[in-house]
């Protein structure tokens, strides 16, 4: 076994290097783990009446948010919270500034029975880059 490793070290190094490079690219391309791209989210909102929930804190939400989004900060997500859809079968698009909090929020929502909750990959940043409408609090 050891002789195999010493004789083929370059293949092992190449495999580890390429795996590391792929991981680095994944982390750099939008960072925040989300299931949906911006255009996919728009289709879900328009075709399936998805609810958009922004899990940013109140100040970030006031600065900019997806049009018609509801602000439910991540630490407030719980059963019976006002603002969550009563119908747990409706899709939910979860947004924050970069997508970093969205995966945690999706996990919480799925634990509450919202199986169709999905995060927006890249968050509000990706939404803006796609030139989609945003609102600001007055």
PDB file of C-alpha atoms in Angstrom:
ATOM      1  CA  UNK A   1       0.000   0.000   0.000  1.00  0.00           C
ATOM      2  CA  UNK A   2       2.752   2.434   0.933  1.00  0.00           C
ATOM      3  CA  UNK A   3       4.701   1.675  -2.235  1.00  0.00           C
ATOM      4  CA  UNK A   4       1.586   2.396  -4.291  1.00  0.00           C
ATOM      5  CA  UNK A   5       1.291   5.829  -2.670  1.00  0.00           C
ATOM      6  CA  UNK A   6       4.955   6.652  -3.165  1.00  0.00           C
ATOM      7  CA  UNK A   7       4.899   5.482  -6.787  1.00  0.00           C
ATOM      8  CA  UNK A   8       1.681   7.401  -7.602  1.00  0.00           C
ATOM      9  CA  UNK A   9       2.018  10.482  -5.413  1.00  0.00           C
ATOM     10  CA  UNK A  10       1.542  12.814  -8.374  1.00  0.00           C
ATOM     11  CA  UNK A  11      -1.885  11.355  -9.198  1.00  0.00           C
ATOM     12  CA  UNK A  12      -2.968  11.685  -5.592  1.00  0.00           C
ATOM     13  CA  UNK A  13      -1.685  15.260  -5.472  1.00  0.00           C
ATOM     14  CA  UNK A  14      -3.487  16.065  -8.740  1.00  0.00           C
ATOM     15  CA  UNK A  15      -6.762  14.639  -7.412  1.00  0.00           C
ATOM     16  CA  UNK A  16      -6.499  16.560  -4.151  1.00  0.00           C
ATOM     17  CA  UNK A  17      -5.521  19.746  -5.971  1.00  0.00           C
ATOM     18  CA  UNK A  18      -8.415  19.571  -8.428  1.00  0.00           C
ATOM     19  CA  UNK A  19     -10.876  18.779  -5.647  1.00  0.00           C
ATOM     20  CA  UNK A  20      -9.596  21.729  -3.652  1.00  0.00           C
ATOM     21  CA  UNK A  21      -9.857  23.994  -6.701  1.00  0.00           C
ATOM     22  CA  UNK A  22     -13.460  22.935  -7.302  1.00  0.00           C
ATOM     23  CA  UNK A  23     -14.314  23.581  -3.662  1.00  0.00           C
ATOM     24  CA  UNK A  24     -12.657  27.016  -3.828  1.00  0.00           C
ATOM     25  CA  UNK A  25     -14.617  27.917  -6.981  1.00  0.00           C
ATOM     26  CA  UNK A  26     -17.868  26.792  -5.384  1.00  0.00           C
ATOM     27  CA  UNK A  27     -17.244  28.931  -2.325  1.00  0.00           C
ATOM     28  CA  UNK A  28     -16.266  31.955  -4.422  1.00  0.00           C
ATOM     29  CA  UNK A  29     -19.190  31.792  -6.867  1.00  0.00           C
ATOM     30  CA  UNK A  30     -21.919  33.360  -4.816  1.00  0.00           C
ATOM     31  CA  UNK A  31     -20.847  31.867  -1.550  1.00  0.00           C
ATOM     32  CA  UNK A  32     -24.223  31.564   0.097  1.00  0.00           C
ATOM     33  CA  UNK A  33     -25.737  28.184  -0.336  1.00  0.00           C
ATOM     34  CA  UNK A  34     -28.967  28.410  -2.161  1.00  0.00           C
ATOM     35  CA  UNK A  35     -30.975  26.145  -4.350  1.00  0.00           C
ATOM     36  CA  UNK A  36     -32.350  28.728  -6.757  1.00  0.00           C
ATOM     37  CA  UNK A  37     -30.835  31.152  -9.185  1.00  0.00           C
ATOM     38  CA  UNK A  38     -32.503  34.554  -9.529  1.00  0.00           C
ATOM     39  CA  UNK A  39     -34.362  33.659 -12.733  1.00  0.00           C
ATOM     40  CA  UNK A  40     -35.579  30.365 -11.241  1.00  0.00           C
ATOM     41  CA  UNK A  41     -36.877  32.270  -8.218  1.00  0.00           C
ATOM     42  CA  UNK A  42     -38.788  34.685 -10.476  1.00  0.00           C
ATOM     43  CA  UNK A  43     -40.472  31.754 -12.233  1.00  0.00           C
ATOM     44  CA  UNK A  44     -41.393  30.198  -8.895  1.00  0.00           C
ATOM     45  CA  UNK A  45     -42.824  33.509  -7.656  1.00  0.00           C
ATOM     46  CA  UNK A  46     -44.818  34.149 -10.831  1.00  0.00           C
ATOM     47  CA  UNK A  47     -45.997  30.626 -11.650  1.00  0.00           C
ATOM     48  CA  UNK A  48     -46.448  29.031  -8.242  1.00  0.00           C
ATOM     49  CA  UNK A  49     -47.141  32.101  -6.082  1.00  0.00           C
ATOM     50  CA  UNK A  50     -44.061  31.539  -3.944  1.00  0.00           C
ATOM     51  CA  UNK A  51     -43.716  33.668  -0.828  1.00  0.00           C
ATOM     52  CA  UNK A  52     -40.433  35.573  -0.524  1.00  0.00           C
ATOM     53  CA  UNK A  53     -39.057  35.712   3.001  1.00  0.00           C
ATOM     54  CA  UNK A  54     -36.064  37.911   3.725  1.00  0.00           C
ATOM     55  CA  UNK A  55     -34.192  36.675   6.800  1.00  0.00           C
ATOM     56  CA  UNK A  56     -31.957  39.766   7.070  1.00  0.00           C
ATOM     57  CA  UNK A  57     -32.110  41.957  10.147  1.00  0.00           C
ATOM     58  CA  UNK A  58     -34.507  44.913  10.053  1.00  0.00           C
ATOM     59  CA  UNK A  59     -31.850  47.488   9.096  1.00  0.00           C
ATOM     60  CA  UNK A  60     -30.600  45.469   6.106  1.00  0.00           C
ATOM     61  CA  UNK A  61     -34.180  44.795   5.030  1.00  0.00           C
ATOM     62  CA  UNK A  62     -35.004  48.501   5.205  1.00  0.00           C
ATOM     63  CA  UNK A  63     -31.961  49.354   3.081  1.00  0.00           C
ATOM     64  CA  UNK A  64     -33.025  47.045   0.218  1.00  0.00           C
ATOM     65  CA  UNK A  65     -35.074  43.914  -0.315  1.00  0.00           C
ATOM     66  CA  UNK A  66     -36.795  41.870  -3.004  1.00  0.00           C
ATOM     67  CA  UNK A  67     -40.074  43.510  -3.982  1.00  0.00           C
ATOM     68  CA  UNK A  68     -42.995  42.166  -1.909  1.00  0.00           C
ATOM     69  CA  UNK A  69     -40.697  40.218   0.429  1.00  0.00           C
ATOM     70  CA  UNK A  70     -41.672  39.666   4.054  1.00  0.00           C
ATOM     71  CA  UNK A  71     -39.025  40.386   6.664  1.00  0.00           C
ATOM     72  CA  UNK A  72     -38.628  37.577   9.187  1.00  0.00           C
ATOM     73  CA  UNK A  73     -35.120  37.746  10.697  1.00  0.00           C
ATOM     74  CA  UNK A  74     -33.419  34.359  10.977  1.00  0.00           C
ATOM     75  CA  UNK A  75     -33.577  34.226  14.784  1.00  0.00           C
ATOM     76  CA  UNK A  76     -37.362  34.781  14.766  1.00  0.00           C
ATOM     77  CA  UNK A  77     -38.285  31.806  12.577  1.00  0.00           C
ATOM     78  CA  UNK A  78     -40.476  29.488  14.628  1.00  0.00           C
ATOM     79  CA  UNK A  79     -43.829  27.728  14.469  1.00  0.00           C
ATOM     80  CA  UNK A  80     -46.742  30.154  14.365  1.00  0.00           C
ATOM     81  CA  UNK A  81     -44.660  33.239  13.572  1.00  0.00           C
ATOM     82  CA  UNK A  82     -46.747  35.911  11.902  1.00  0.00           C
ATOM     83  CA  UNK A  83     -45.634  36.257   8.282  1.00  0.00           C
ATOM     84  CA  UNK A  84     -45.105  32.588   7.510  1.00  0.00           C
ATOM     85  CA  UNK A  85     -47.641  31.186   5.038  1.00  0.00           C
ATOM     86  CA  UNK A  86     -50.469  29.224   6.624  1.00  0.00           C
ATOM     87  CA  UNK A  87     -50.323  26.723   3.742  1.00  0.00           C
ATOM     88  CA  UNK A  88     -47.106  24.768   4.226  1.00  0.00           C
ATOM     89  CA  UNK A  89     -47.360  23.349   0.688  1.00  0.00           C
ATOM     90  CA  UNK A  90     -46.714  26.716  -0.963  1.00  0.00           C
ATOM     91  CA  UNK A  91     -43.151  27.346  -2.102  1.00  0.00           C
ATOM     92  CA  UNK A  92     -40.976  29.784  -0.161  1.00  0.00           C
ATOM     93  CA  UNK A  93     -37.967  31.649  -1.530  1.00  0.00           C
ATOM     94  CA  UNK A  94     -35.578  32.597   1.276  1.00  0.00           C
ATOM     95  CA  UNK A  95     -33.356  35.647   0.753  1.00  0.00           C
ATOM     96  CA  UNK A  96     -30.725  37.584   2.662  1.00  0.00           C
ATOM     97  CA  UNK A  97     -27.929  39.937   1.601  1.00  0.00           C
ATOM     98  CA  UNK A  98     -25.510  37.313   0.275  1.00  0.00           C
ATOM     99  CA  UNK A  99     -27.242  33.955   0.731  1.00  0.00           C
ATOM    100  CA  UNK A 100     -25.158  33.049   3.787  1.00  0.00           C
ATOM    101  CA  UNK A 101     -28.127  32.929   6.214  1.00  0.00           C
ATOM    102  CA  UNK A 102     -30.544  31.475   3.699  1.00  0.00           C
ATOM    103  CA  UNK A 103     -29.382  27.858   4.073  1.00  0.00           C
ATOM    104  CA  UNK A 104     -29.856  28.031   7.864  1.00  0.00           C
ATOM    105  CA  UNK A 105     -33.299  29.546   7.395  1.00  0.00           C
ATOM    106  CA  UNK A 106     -34.265  26.880   4.848  1.00  0.00           C
ATOM    107  CA  UNK A 107     -33.244  24.160   7.320  1.00  0.00           C
ATOM    108  CA  UNK A 108     -35.380  25.793  10.041  1.00  0.00           C
ATOM    109  CA  UNK A 109     -38.354  26.150   7.691  1.00  0.00           C
ATOM    110  CA  UNK A 110     -38.096  22.535   6.542  1.00  0.00           C
ATOM    111  CA  UNK A 111     -38.030  21.441  10.197  1.00  0.00           C
ATOM    112  CA  UNK A 112     -41.269  23.427  10.625  1.00  0.00           C
ATOM    113  CA  UNK A 113     -42.868  21.515   7.734  1.00  0.00           C
ATOM    114  CA  UNK A 114     -42.243  23.934   4.852  1.00  0.00           C
ATOM    115  CA  UNK A 115     -40.784  21.317   2.527  1.00  0.00           C
ATOM    116  CA  UNK A 116     -40.807  23.633  -0.501  1.00  0.00           C
ATOM    117  CA  UNK A 117     -38.535  26.263   1.072  1.00  0.00           C
ATOM    118  CA  UNK A 118     -35.492  27.097  -1.055  1.00  0.00           C
ATOM    119  CA  UNK A 119     -32.727  29.650  -0.699  1.00  0.00           C
ATOM    120  CA  UNK A 120     -31.791  32.210  -3.316  1.00  0.00           C
ATOM    121  CA  UNK A 121     -28.233  31.440  -4.418  1.00  0.00           C
ATOM    122  CA  UNK A 122     -26.136  34.573  -3.931  1.00  0.00           C
ATOM    123  CA  UNK A 123     -28.913  36.382  -2.055  1.00  0.00           C
ATOM    124  CA  UNK A 124     -29.961  39.965  -2.737  1.00  0.00           C
ATOM    125  CA  UNK A 125     -26.589  40.550  -4.390  1.00  0.00           C
ATOM    126  CA  UNK A 126     -27.447  38.015  -7.123  1.00  0.00           C
ATOM    127  CA  UNK A 127     -30.975  39.475  -7.400  1.00  0.00           C
ATOM    128  CA  UNK A 128     -29.507  42.931  -8.059  1.00  0.00           C
ATOM    129  CA  UNK A 129     -26.954  41.563 -10.533  1.00  0.00           C
ATOM    130  CA  UNK A 130     -29.857  40.059 -12.491  1.00  0.00           C
ATOM    131  CA  UNK A 131     -31.424  43.566 -12.617  1.00  0.00           C
ATOM    132  CA  UNK A 132     -34.544  42.429 -10.798  1.00  0.00           C
ATOM    133  CA  UNK A 133     -36.721  44.888  -8.840  1.00  0.00           C
ATOM    134  CA  UNK A 134     -35.899  45.818  -5.274  1.00  0.00           C
ATOM    135  CA  UNK A 135     -37.690  48.000  -2.747  1.00  0.00           C
ATOM    136  CA  UNK A 136     -36.420  50.182   0.064  1.00  0.00           C
ATOM    137  CA  UNK A 137     -38.255  51.127   3.238  1.00  0.00           C
ATOM    138  CA  UNK A 138     -39.435  54.742   3.377  1.00  0.00           C
TER     139      UNK A 138
END
